[in-house]
Coordinates of C-alpha atoms and ligand atoms in Angstrom, one line a residue:
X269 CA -13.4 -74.6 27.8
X270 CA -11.5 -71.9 29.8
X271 CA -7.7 -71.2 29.6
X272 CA -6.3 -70.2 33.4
X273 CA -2.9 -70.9 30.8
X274 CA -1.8 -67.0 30.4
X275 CA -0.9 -65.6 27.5
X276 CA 2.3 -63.3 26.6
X277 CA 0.5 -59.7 27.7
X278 CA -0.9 -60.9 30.6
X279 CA 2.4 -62.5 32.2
X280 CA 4.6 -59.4 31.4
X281 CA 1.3 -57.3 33.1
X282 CA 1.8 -59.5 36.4
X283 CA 5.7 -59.4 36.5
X284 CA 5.4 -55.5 35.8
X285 CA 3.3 -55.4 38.6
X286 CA 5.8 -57.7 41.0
X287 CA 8.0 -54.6 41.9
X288 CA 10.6 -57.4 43.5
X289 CA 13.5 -55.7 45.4
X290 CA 15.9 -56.4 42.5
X291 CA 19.2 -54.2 42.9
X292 CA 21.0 -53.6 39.2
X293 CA 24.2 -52.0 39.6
X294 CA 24.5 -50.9 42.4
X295 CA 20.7 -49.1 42.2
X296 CA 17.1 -51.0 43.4
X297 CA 15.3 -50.8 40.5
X298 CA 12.2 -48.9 40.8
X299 CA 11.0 -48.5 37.2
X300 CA 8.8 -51.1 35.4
X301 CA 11.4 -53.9 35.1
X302 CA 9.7 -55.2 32.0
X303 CA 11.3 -51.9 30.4
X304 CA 14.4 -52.2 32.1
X305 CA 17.7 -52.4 29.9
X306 CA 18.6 -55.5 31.2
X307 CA 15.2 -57.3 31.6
X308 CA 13.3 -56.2 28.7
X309 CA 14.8 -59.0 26.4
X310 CA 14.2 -61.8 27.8
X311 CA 11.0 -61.1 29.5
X312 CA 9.8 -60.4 25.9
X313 CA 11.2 -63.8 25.2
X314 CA 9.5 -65.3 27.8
X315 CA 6.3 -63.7 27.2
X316 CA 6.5 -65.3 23.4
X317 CA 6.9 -68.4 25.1
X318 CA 3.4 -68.0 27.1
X319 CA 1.6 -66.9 23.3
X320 CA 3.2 -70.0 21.2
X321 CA 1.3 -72.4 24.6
X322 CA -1.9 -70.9 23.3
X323 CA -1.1 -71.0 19.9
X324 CA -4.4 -72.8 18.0
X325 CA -1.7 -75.0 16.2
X326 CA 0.6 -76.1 19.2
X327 CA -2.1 -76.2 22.1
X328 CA -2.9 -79.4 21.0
X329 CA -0.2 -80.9 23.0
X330 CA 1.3 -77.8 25.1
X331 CA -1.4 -77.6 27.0
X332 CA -4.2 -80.1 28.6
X333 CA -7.4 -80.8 30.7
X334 CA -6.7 -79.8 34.4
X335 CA -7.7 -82.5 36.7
X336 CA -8.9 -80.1 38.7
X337 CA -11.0 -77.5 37.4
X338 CA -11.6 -78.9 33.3
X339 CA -9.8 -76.2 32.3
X340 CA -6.8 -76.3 29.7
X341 CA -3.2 -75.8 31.4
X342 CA 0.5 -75.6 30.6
X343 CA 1.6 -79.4 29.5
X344 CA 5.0 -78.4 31.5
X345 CA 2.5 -79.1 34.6
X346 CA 1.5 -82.6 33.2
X347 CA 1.8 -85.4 35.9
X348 CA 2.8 -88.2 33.5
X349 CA 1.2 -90.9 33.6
X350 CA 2.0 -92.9 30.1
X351 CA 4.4 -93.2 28.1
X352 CA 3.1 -90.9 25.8
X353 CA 2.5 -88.1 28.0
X354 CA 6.1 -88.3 28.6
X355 CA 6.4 -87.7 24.8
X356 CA 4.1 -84.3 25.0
X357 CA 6.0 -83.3 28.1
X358 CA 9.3 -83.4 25.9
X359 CA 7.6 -82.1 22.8
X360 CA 6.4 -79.2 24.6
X361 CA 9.9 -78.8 26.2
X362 CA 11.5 -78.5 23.0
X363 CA 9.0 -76.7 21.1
X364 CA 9.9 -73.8 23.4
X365 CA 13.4 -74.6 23.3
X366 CA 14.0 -74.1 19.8
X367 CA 12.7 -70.5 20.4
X368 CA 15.9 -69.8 22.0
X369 CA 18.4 -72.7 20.4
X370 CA 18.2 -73.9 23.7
X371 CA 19.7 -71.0 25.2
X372 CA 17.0 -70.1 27.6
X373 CA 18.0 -72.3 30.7
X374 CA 15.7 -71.2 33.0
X375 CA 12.6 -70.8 30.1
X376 CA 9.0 -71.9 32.5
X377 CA 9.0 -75.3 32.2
X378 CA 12.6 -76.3 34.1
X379 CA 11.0 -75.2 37.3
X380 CA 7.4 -76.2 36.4
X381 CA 8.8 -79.6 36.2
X382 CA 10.4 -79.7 39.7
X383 CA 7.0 -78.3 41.3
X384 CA 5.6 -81.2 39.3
X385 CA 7.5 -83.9 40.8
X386 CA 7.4 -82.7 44.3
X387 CA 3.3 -82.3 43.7
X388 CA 3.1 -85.8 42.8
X389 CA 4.4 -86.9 46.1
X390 CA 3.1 -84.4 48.3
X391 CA 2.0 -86.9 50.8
X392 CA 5.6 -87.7 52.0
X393 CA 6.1 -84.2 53.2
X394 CA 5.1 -84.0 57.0
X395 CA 1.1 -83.5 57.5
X396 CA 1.0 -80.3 58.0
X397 CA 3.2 -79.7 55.0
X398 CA 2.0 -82.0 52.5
X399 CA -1.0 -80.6 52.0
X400 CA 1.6 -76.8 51.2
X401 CA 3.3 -78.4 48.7
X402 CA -0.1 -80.0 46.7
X403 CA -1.5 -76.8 47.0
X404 CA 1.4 -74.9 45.3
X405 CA 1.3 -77.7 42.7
X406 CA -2.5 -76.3 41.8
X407 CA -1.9 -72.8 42.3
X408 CA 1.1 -72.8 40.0
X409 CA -0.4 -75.2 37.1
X410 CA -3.9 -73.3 37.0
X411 CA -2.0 -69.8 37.0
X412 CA 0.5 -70.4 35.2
X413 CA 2.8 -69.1 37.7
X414 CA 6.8 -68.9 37.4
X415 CA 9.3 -69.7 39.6
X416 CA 13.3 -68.9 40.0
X417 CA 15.2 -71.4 42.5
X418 CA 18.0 -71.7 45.2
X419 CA 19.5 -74.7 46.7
X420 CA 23.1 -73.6 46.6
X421 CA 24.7 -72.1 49.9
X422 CA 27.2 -69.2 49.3
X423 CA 31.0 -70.0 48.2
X424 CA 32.8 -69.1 51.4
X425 CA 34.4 -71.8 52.2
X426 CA 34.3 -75.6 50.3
X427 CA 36.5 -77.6 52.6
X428 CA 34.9 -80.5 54.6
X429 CA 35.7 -79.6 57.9
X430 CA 34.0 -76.0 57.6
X431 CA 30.9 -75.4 59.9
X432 CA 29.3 -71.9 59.7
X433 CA 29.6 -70.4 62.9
X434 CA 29.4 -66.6 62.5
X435 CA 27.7 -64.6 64.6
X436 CA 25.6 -63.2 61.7
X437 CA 24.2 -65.6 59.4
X438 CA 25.9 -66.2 56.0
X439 CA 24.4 -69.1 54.5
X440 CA 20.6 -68.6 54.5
X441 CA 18.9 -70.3 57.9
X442 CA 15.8 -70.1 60.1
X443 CA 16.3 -67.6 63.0
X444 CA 13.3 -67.5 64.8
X445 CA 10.5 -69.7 64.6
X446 CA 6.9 -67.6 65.7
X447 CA 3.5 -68.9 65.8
X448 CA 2.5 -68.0 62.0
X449 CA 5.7 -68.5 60.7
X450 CA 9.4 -68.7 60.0
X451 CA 12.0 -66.1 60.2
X452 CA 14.8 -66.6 57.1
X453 CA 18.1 -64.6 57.2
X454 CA 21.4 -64.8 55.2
X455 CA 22.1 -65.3 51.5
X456 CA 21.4 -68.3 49.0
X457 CA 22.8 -68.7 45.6
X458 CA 22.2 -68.5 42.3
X459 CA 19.1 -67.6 41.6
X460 CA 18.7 -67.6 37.7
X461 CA 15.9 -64.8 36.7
X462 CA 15.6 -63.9 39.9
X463 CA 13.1 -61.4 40.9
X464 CA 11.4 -61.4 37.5
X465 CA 9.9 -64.5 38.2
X466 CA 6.1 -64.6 40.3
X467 CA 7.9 -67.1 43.1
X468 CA 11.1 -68.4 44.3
X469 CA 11.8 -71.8 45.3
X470 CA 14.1 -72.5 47.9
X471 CA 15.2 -75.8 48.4
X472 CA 17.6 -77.7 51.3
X473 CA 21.2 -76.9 50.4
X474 CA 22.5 -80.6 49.0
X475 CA 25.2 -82.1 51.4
X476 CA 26.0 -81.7 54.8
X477 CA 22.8 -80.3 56.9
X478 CA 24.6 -80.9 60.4
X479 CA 22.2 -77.9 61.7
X480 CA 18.1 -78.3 61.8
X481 CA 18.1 -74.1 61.3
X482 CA 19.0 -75.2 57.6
X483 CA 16.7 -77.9 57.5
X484 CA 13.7 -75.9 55.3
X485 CA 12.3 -75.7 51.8
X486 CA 9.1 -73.4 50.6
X487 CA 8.1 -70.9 48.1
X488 CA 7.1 -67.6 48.3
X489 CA 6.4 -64.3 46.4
X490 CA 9.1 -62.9 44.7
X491 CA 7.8 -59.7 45.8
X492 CA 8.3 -60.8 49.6
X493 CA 9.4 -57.9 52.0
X494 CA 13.0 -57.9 53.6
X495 CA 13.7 -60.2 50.1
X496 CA 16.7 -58.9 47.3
X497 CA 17.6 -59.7 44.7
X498 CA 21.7 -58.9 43.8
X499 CA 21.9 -59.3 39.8
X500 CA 25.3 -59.3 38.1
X501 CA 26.4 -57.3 35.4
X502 CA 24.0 -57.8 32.4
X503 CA 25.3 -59.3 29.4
X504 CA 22.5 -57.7 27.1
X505 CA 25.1 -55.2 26.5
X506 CA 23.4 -53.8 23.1
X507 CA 19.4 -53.4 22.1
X508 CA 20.1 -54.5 19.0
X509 CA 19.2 -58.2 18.2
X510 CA 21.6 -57.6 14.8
X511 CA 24.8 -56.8 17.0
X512 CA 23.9 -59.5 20.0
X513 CA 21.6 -62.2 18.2
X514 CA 21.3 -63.6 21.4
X515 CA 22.1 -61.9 24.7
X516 CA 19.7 -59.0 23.7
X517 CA 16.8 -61.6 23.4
X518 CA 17.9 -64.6 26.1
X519 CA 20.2 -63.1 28.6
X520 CA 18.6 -64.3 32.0
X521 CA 20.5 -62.7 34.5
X522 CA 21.7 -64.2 37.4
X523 CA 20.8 -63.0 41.4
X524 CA 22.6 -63.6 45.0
X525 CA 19.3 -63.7 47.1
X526 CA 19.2 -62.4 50.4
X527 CA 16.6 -62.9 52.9
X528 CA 17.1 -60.2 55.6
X529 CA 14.6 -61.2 58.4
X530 CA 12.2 -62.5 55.6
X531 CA 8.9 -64.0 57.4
X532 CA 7.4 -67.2 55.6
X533 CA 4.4 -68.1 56.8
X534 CA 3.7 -71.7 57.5
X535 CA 1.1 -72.6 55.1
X536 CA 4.5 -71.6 52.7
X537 CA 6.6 -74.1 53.7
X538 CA 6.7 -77.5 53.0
X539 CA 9.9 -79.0 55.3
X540 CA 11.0 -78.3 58.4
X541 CA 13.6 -79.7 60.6
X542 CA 12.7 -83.3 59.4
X543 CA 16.1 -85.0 58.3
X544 CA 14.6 -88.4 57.2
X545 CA 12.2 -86.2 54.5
X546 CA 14.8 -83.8 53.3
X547 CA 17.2 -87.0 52.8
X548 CA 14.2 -88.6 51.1
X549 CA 12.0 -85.8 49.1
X550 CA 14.0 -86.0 46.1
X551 CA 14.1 -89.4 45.7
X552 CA 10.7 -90.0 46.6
X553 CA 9.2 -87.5 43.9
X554 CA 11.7 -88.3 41.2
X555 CA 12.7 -84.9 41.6
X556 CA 15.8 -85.3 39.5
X557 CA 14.7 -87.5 36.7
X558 CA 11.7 -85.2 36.0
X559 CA 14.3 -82.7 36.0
X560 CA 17.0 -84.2 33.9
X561 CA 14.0 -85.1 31.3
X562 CA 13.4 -81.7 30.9
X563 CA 17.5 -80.4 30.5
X564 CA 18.3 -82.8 28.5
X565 CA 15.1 -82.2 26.3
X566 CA 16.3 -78.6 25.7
X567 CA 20.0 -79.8 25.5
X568 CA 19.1 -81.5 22.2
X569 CA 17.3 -78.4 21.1
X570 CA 20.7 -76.4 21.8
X571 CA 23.0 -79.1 20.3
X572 CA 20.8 -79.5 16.8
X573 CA 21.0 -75.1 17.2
X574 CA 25.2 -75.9 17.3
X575 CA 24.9 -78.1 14.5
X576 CA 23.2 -75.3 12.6
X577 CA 25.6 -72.9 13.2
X578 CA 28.7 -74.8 12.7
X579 CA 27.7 -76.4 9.1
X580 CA 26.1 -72.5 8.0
X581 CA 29.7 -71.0 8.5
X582 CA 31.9 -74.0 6.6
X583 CA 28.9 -73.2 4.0
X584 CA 30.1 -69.4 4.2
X585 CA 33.2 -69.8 3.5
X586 CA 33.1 -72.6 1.6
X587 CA 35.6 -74.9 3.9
X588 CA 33.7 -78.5 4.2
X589 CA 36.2 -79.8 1.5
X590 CA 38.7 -80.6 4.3
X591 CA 38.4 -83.4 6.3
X592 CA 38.9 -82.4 9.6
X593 CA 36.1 -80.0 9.2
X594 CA 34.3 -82.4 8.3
X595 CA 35.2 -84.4 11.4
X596 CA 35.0 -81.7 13.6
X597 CA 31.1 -80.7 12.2
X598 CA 30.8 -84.9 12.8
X599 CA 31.7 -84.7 16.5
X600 CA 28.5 -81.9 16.9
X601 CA 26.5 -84.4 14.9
X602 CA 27.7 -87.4 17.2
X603 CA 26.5 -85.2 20.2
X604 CA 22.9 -85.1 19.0
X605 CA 22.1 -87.8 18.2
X606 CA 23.9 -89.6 21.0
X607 CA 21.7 -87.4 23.2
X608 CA 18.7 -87.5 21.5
X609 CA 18.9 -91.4 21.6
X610 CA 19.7 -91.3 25.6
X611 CA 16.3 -89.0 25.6
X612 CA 14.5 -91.5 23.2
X613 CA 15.8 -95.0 25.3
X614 CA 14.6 -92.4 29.2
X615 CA 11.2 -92.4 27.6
X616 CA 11.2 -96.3 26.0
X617 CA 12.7 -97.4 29.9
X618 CA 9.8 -95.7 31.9
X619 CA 8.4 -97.2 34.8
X620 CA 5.3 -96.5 36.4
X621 CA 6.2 -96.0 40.4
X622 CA 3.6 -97.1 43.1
X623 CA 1.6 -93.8 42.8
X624 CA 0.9 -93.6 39.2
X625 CA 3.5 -91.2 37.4
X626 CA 5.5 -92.5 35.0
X627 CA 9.2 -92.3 35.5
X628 CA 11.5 -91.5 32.9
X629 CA 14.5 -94.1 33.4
X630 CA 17.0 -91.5 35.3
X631 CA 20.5 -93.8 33.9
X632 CA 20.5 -92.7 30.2
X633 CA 19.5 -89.2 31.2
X634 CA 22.5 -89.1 33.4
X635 CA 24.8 -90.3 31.1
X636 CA 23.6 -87.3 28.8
X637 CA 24.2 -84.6 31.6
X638 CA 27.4 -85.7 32.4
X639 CA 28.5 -86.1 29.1
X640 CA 26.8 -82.7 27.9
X641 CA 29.3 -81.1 30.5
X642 CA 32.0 -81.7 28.6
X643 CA 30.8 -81.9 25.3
X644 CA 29.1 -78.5 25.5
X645 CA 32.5 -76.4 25.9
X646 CA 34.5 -78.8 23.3
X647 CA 31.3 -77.7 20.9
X648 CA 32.6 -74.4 21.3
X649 CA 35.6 -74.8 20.6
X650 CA 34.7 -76.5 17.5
X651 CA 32.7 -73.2 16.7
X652 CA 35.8 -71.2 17.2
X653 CA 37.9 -73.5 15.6
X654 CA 36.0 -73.4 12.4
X655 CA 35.0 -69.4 12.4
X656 CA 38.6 -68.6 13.6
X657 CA 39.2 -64.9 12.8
X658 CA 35.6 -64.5 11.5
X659 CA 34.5 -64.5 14.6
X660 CA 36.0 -60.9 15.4
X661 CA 35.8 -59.6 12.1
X662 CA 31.9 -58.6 12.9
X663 CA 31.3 -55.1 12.0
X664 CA 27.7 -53.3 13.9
X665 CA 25.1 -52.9 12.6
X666 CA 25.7 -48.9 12.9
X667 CA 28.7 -49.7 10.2
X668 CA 25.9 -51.3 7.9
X669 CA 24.1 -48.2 8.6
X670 CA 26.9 -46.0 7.6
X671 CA 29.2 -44.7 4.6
X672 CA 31.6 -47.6 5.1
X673 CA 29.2 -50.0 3.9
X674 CA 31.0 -50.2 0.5
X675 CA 34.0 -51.0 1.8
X676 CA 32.4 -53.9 4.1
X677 CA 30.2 -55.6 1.1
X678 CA 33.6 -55.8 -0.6
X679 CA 35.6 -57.4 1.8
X680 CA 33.7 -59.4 4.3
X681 CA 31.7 -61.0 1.5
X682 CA 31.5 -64.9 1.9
X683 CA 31.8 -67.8 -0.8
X684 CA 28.1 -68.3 -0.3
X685 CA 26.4 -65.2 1.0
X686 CA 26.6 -61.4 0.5
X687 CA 28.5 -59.6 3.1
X688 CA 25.3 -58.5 5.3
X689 CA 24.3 -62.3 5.5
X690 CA 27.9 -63.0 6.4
X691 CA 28.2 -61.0 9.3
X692 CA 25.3 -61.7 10.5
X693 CA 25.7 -65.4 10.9
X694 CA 29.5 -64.5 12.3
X695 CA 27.6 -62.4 15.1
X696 CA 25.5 -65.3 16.3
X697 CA 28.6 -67.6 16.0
X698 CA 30.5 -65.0 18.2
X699 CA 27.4 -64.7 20.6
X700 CA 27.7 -68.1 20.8
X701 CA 30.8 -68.9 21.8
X702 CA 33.0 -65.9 22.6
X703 CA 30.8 -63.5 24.6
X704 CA 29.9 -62.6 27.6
X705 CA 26.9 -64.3 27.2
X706 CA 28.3 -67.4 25.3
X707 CA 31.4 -67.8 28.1
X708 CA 28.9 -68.0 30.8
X709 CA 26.2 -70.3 28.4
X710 CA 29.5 -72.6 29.0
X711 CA 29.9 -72.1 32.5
X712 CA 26.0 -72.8 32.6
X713 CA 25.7 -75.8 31.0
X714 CA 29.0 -77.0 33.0
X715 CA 27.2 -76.4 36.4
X716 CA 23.5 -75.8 36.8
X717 CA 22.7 -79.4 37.2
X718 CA 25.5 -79.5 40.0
X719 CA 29.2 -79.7 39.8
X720 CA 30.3 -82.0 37.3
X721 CA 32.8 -84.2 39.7
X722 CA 30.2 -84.6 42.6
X723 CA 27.6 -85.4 39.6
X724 CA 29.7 -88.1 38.1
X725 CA 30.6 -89.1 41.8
X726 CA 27.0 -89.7 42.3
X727 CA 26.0 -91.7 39.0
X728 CA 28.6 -93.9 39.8
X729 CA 27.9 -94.8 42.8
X730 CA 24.0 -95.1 42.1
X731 CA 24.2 -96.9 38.9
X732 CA 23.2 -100.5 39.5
X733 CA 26.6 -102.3 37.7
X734 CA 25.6 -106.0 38.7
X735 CA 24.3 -106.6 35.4
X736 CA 27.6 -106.3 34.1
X737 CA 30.0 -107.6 36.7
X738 CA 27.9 -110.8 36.1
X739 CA 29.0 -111.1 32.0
X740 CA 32.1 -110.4 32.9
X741 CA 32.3 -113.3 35.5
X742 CA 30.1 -115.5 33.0
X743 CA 33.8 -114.9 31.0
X744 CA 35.8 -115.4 33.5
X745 CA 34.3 -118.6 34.5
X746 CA 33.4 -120.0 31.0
X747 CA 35.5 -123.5 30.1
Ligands
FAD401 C1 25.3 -69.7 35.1 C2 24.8 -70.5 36.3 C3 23.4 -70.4 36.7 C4 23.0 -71.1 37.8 N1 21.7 -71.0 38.2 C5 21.3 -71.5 39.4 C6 19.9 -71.4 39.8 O1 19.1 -70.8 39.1 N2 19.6 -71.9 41.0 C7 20.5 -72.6 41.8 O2 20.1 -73.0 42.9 N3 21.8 -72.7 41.4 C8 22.2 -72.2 40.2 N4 23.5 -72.4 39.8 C9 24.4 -72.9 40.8 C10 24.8 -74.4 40.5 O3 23.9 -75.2 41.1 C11 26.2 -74.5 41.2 O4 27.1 -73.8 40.4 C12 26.6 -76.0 41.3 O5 25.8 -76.7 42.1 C13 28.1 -76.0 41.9 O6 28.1 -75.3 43.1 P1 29.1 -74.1 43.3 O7 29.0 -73.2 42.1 O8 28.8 -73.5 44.6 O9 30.5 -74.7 43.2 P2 31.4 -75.2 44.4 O10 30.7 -76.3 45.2 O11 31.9 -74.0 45.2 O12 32.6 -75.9 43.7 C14 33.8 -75.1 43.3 C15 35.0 -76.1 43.0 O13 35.3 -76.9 44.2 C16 35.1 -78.3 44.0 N5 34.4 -78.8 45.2 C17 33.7 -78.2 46.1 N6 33.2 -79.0 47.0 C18 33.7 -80.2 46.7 C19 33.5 -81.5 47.2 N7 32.8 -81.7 48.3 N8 34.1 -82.6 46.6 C20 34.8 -82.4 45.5 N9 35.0 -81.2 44.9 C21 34.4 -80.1 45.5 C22 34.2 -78.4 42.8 O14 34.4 -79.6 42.0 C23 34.6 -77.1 42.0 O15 35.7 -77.4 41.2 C24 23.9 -71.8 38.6 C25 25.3 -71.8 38.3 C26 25.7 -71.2 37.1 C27 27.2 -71.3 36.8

């Protein structure tokens, strides 16, 4: 059996060879960006990711048959439909999630899981279209292709009543329409790993779409001309994986994209103009349950990684006789198991919809989202509560390396481990929750599923409440 499922070397050989327009400080990159200081980390990350899919062990269920050509692909790409391929799906989710502790938003399979669900209803798309989108279903399962995404507008100006209406575009739009193709210009946020991923997926803005010129949604090469990529500072600050356990391994980087005259040709796009599908697509493909299967899937990963770190440093320092530690650790193990069972009762709910696939039940895995919003950052705070001063007490590992080390065995010894072993666990705590890194980890998992009021707004007014409203009239009514 062949395996079109890539391993590590030969996805950092393809995204070496992208050579993206990706501008780093105010300078367009134009070394190898698998070498590049802020890159190299988490495109080594990632690469792991593609060698552990082809691990003898794990390719058992993180990869399987393609329908298509026989040959084994990426189990991220699976088109559910039974209840236990839902189960590998989420398996294979979190086998690469615990890789990072769930700190790799944006690992493969979040966006392999959109281009999932809109392949499974391709045919909703207009004609022409339909057949765009099934074709970059196949193309990205039997290559093993990754993706970055936009579907957020840039934050000029929130208020209801604004209408763009600059002469020169701001919020990305079609401004000429040709024979082969569409001309893009303006800007789209945020794209996460933008620029070292093969595509980009760009998605209708959410909300109002008063204007057809904004009406759109297709993929194209990262590598597209007239297409940048504007990265923020990186948070990789240090090499060394001792000093930042994490950013120097996970840090993603995030990109403002601009499409400056950008041509996408039509056998790229997959809507157009067409209100009724743009309202529709998501709902139709299940677009956001597939989605939320997959978050939350990696949100337990991150929360049982929380646990872990929270109960190692009362171990350190020897504090779990107190009961509000112990209450504070309790809220952590609350979370996970609050979330895993939401995931568990998603799976348990399923329903198979009229083509097949096999939905995970989208209510419990919205409760999780929303509640993950706020139960992420008070996690955090637990972590600082309980490391307190620890948490800045974290010497390099250039002071290991150096004639202070006496001094620092002596005094930043713990109850439990030697001073070296302290430290080391302190720097992961602190890269957790009080860097760079860690503050936008919060800021992450408070927004990249959408903003948390319009979320709750939503789940609100889409939950189906009649069940209840009917027990609580069988009491009012009852003799
Ligand atoms: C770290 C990070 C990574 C991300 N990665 C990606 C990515 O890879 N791809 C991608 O497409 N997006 C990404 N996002 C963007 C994410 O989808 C948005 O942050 C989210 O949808 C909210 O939009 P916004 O940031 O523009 O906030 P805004 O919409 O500008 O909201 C700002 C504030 O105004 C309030 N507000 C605005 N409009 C309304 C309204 N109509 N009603 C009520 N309140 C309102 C909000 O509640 C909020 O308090 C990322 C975000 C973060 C923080």
């Amino acid at each position: 059996m062949n395996v079109p499922a890539v391993d590590g070397p030969t996805f950092l050989k393809r995204i070496s060879q992208l050579r993206a327009e990706v501008w780093f400080d105010g300078q367009k990159i134009d070394q190898n960006i698998c070498e590049h200081k802020a890159f190299k980390g988490i495109l080594k990350s990632k690469a792991r990711l593609f060698d552990i899919q082809l691990d003898k062990k794990k390719q058992g269920f993180m990869t399987y048959k393609s329908p298509l050509t026989k040959d084994l692909v990426g189990t991220s790409f699976l088109q559910p439909r039974t209840k236990e391929d839902l189960e590998l799906r989420r398996l294979t989710i979190q086998e690469w999630a615990k890789t990072s502790g769930g700190m790799m938003g944006r690992s493969p399979d979040y966006m392999n899981t959109g281009i999932m669900a809109l392949g499974t209803a391709w045919d909703i798309f207009q004609d022409k279209y339909g057949l765009n989108i099934k074709h970059l279903y196949e193309n990205a399962r039997e290559n093993d292709l990754t993706f970055s995404h936009t579907f957020v507008s840039p934050q000029v100006n929130r208020s209801l009543a604004y209408y763009e209406d600059s002469e020169q575009p701001i919020s990305a739009q079609v401004v000429e329409e040709k024979s082969d193709g569409l001309i893009i210009k303006g800007a789209r946020l945020l794209a996460t790993q933008g620029g070292i991923t093969d595509e980009i997926l760009v998605l209708p803005v959410g909300g109002k779409q008063i204007d057809e010129h904004f009406v759109y949604a297709f993929s194209i090469p990262s590598n597209t001309p007239n297409l940048k990529f504007i990265c923020r500072e990186s948070f990789g600050y240090r090499d060394s994986t001792f000093d930042h356990p994490l950013a120097a391994r996970f840090e993603e980087m995030d990109t403002i994209v601009v499409f400056n005259n950008v041509f996408v040709p039509w056998e790229r796009v997959f809507l157009y103009k067409n209100y009724e599908t743009a309202s529709k697509m998501y709902e139709e493909t299940k677009f956001y349950p597939f989605l939320l299967h997959q978050a939350v899937s990696r949100q337990v990963v991150k929360t049982e990684f929380l646990l872990g770190v929270a109960q190692l440093i009362v171990e350190s320092i020897d504090i779990s006789g107190y009961q509000h530690v112990q209450e504070k650790v309790s809220e952590i193990i609350s979370g996970y198991e609050s979330l895993k069972a939401l995931l568990l009762v998603s799976e348990l709910q399923a329903k198979e919809d009229k083509r097949g696939i096999m939905i995970p039940d989208a209510a419990p895995l919205y409760a999780a989202i929303t509640s993950f919003q706020r139960l992420y950052p008070r996690f955090i705070e637990i972590v600082q509560l309980l490391g307190a001063s620890g948490l800045i007490s974290i010497p390099t590992e250039c002071d290991f390396d150096s004639e202070i080390r006496p001094d620092l065995d002596q005094y930043l010894q713990g109850a439990s481990c030697n001073a070296l072993e302290r430290t080391k666990l302190f720097r992961l705590a602190w890269d957790v929750s009080l860097s760079a890194f860690g503050g936008r980890q919060t800021l992450y998992e408070r927004f990249f599923f959408g903003d948390p009021v319009r979320l709750s707004t939503g789940y609100y007014n889409g939950y189906e409440k009649d069940h209840a409203i009917s027990l609580a009239k069988s009491l009012l009514d009852m003799d």
